[in-house]
Amino acid sequence: MDAILRLLMGPWTTYIIWVLSDEGPQRFGALKRAVPGISTRMLTERLRMLQGAGVIWREQAETIPPAVTYGLTPRGNDLRSVLDALGNIAERWKSEGVFEDDDLGAV
């Protein structure tokens, strides 16, 4: 369990997986717009890491400029129920005021 948590802990990682899970396969630019505040460099790094772990797939069309699309593999889809459950917990905790404390704002 520690290994999968370390994989998901990286900056933006769970958000990227959630976007691909919720919206389906995305081209790089659309994915960047869907993850507000992420830099091109960070998105590229996270996508490479997730691809290397077998969580997402990458498809490049031989066009000019290249059209690169990313989506979840079956391994990535395994995480959907986990992310949905965490999202439900976050909404409940938010309604209980848990995230109002400045020390927990980054949680």
CSV table of C-alpha atoms in Angstrom, one decimal:
chain,number,residue,atom,x,y,z
A,1,MET,CA,0.0,0.0,0.0
A,2,ASP,CA,2.9,2.4,0.7
A,3,ALA,CA,4.1,2.1,-2.9
A,4,ILE,CA,0.7,3.1,-4.4
A,5,LEU,CA,0.3,6.0,-1.9
A,6,ARG,CA,3.8,7.3,-2.8
A,7,LEU,CA,2.8,7.1,-6.5
A,8,LEU,CA,-0.4,9.1,-5.9
A,9,MET,CA,1.2,11.6,-3.5
A,10,GLY,CA,3.1,13.5,-6.2
A,11,PRO,CA,1.9,17.0,-6.9
A,12,TRP,CA,-1.1,17.1,-9.2
A,13,THR,CA,-1.1,13.3,-9.6
A,14,THR,CA,-4.5,12.5,-8.2
A,15,TYR,CA,-6.1,15.5,-9.9
A,16,ILE,CA,-4.7,14.4,-13.3
A,17,ILE,CA,-6.0,10.9,-12.8
A,18,TRP,CA,-9.4,12.3,-11.7
A,19,VAL,CA,-9.7,14.5,-14.8
A,20,LEU,CA,-8.9,11.6,-17.1
A,21,SER,CA,-11.3,9.4,-15.2
A,22,ASP,CA,-14.1,12.0,-15.2
A,23,GLU,CA,-13.6,13.5,-18.7
A,24,GLY,CA,-12.1,10.6,-20.6
A,25,PRO,CA,-9.0,10.7,-22.9
A,26,GLN,CA,-7.6,14.2,-23.3
A,27,ARG,CA,-5.1,15.9,-25.5
A,28,PHE,CA,-2.2,17.6,-23.7
A,29,GLY,CA,-3.6,21.1,-24.1
A,30,ALA,CA,-7.0,20.2,-23.0
A,31,LEU,CA,-5.6,18.4,-20.0
A,32,LYS,CA,-3.5,21.4,-19.1
A,33,ARG,CA,-6.5,23.7,-19.2
A,34,ALA,CA,-8.5,21.2,-17.1
A,35,VAL,CA,-5.8,21.3,-14.3
A,36,PRO,CA,-5.6,25.0,-13.5
A,37,GLY,CA,-2.3,26.3,-12.2
A,38,ILE,CA,-0.1,23.4,-13.4
A,39,SER,CA,2.9,24.2,-15.4
A,40,THR,CA,3.7,22.5,-18.7
A,41,ARG,CA,6.9,21.1,-17.2
A,42,MET,CA,5.0,19.6,-14.2
A,43,LEU,CA,2.2,18.2,-16.3
A,44,THR,CA,4.8,16.5,-18.6
A,45,GLU,CA,6.7,15.1,-15.6
A,46,ARG,CA,3.5,13.7,-14.0
A,47,LEU,CA,2.2,12.2,-17.2
A,48,ARG,CA,5.6,10.5,-17.9
A,49,MET,CA,5.6,9.1,-14.3
A,50,LEU,CA,2.0,7.9,-14.6
A,51,GLN,CA,2.7,6.3,-18.0
A,52,GLY,CA,5.8,4.6,-16.6
A,53,ALA,CA,3.7,3.2,-13.8
A,54,GLY,CA,1.1,1.9,-16.3
A,55,VAL,CA,-1.6,4.1,-15.0
A,56,ILE,CA,-2.1,6.1,-18.2
A,57,TRP,CA,-1.5,5.5,-21.9
A,58,ARG,CA,-0.1,7.9,-24.4
A,59,GLU,CA,-1.0,8.0,-28.1
A,60,GLN,CA,0.8,10.3,-30.6
A,61,ALA,CA,-0.7,10.9,-34.0
A,62,GLU,CA,1.8,11.5,-36.8
A,63,THR,CA,0.6,15.0,-37.6
A,64,ILE,CA,2.2,18.4,-37.6
A,65,PRO,CA,2.2,19.5,-34.8
A,66,PRO,CA,1.9,16.0,-33.2
A,67,ALA,CA,-1.5,15.3,-31.6
A,68,VAL,CA,-0.8,13.6,-28.3
A,69,THR,CA,-3.7,12.1,-26.3
A,70,TYR,CA,-3.6,10.6,-22.8
A,71,GLY,CA,-6.1,8.3,-21.1
A,72,LEU,CA,-6.4,5.8,-18.3
A,73,THR,CA,-5.3,2.2,-18.6
A,74,PRO,CA,-7.3,-0.5,-16.9
A,75,ARG,CA,-4.8,0.0,-14.0
A,76,GLY,CA,-5.7,3.7,-13.9
A,77,ASN,CA,-9.4,2.8,-14.0
A,78,ASP,CA,-8.9,0.7,-10.9
A,79,LEU,CA,-8.3,4.0,-9.0
A,80,ARG,CA,-11.7,5.5,-10.0
A,81,SER,CA,-13.6,4.0,-7.1
A,82,VAL,CA,-10.9,5.0,-4.6
A,83,LEU,CA,-10.8,8.6,-5.9
A,84,ASP,CA,-14.6,8.8,-5.8
A,85,ALA,CA,-14.6,7.6,-2.2
A,86,LEU,CA,-11.9,10.1,-1.2
A,87,GLY,CA,-14.0,12.8,-3.0
A,88,ASN,CA,-17.1,11.9,-1.0
A,89,ILE,CA,-15.1,12.0,2.3
A,90,ALA,CA,-13.6,15.4,1.3
A,91,GLU,CA,-17.0,16.8,0.7
A,92,ARG,CA,-18.3,15.5,4.0
A,93,TRP,CA,-15.3,16.8,5.9
A,94,LYS,CA,-15.6,20.2,4.1
A,95,SER,CA,-19.2,20.5,5.2
A,96,GLU,CA,-18.1,19.8,8.8
A,97,GLY,CA,-15.6,22.6,8.6
A,98,VAL,CA,-12.4,20.5,8.7
A,99,PHE,CA,-10.7,22.5,5.9
A,100,GLU,CA,-11.4,25.9,7.4
A,101,ASP,CA,-8.2,25.7,9.5
A,102,ASP,CA,-5.3,27.4,7.7
A,103,ASP,CA,-3.0,24.5,8.7
A,104,LEU,CA,-5.2,22.1,6.8
A,105,GLY,CA,-5.7,24.2,3.7
A,106,ALA,CA,-3.1,22.2,1.8
A,107,VAL,CA,-4.6,18.9,2.6
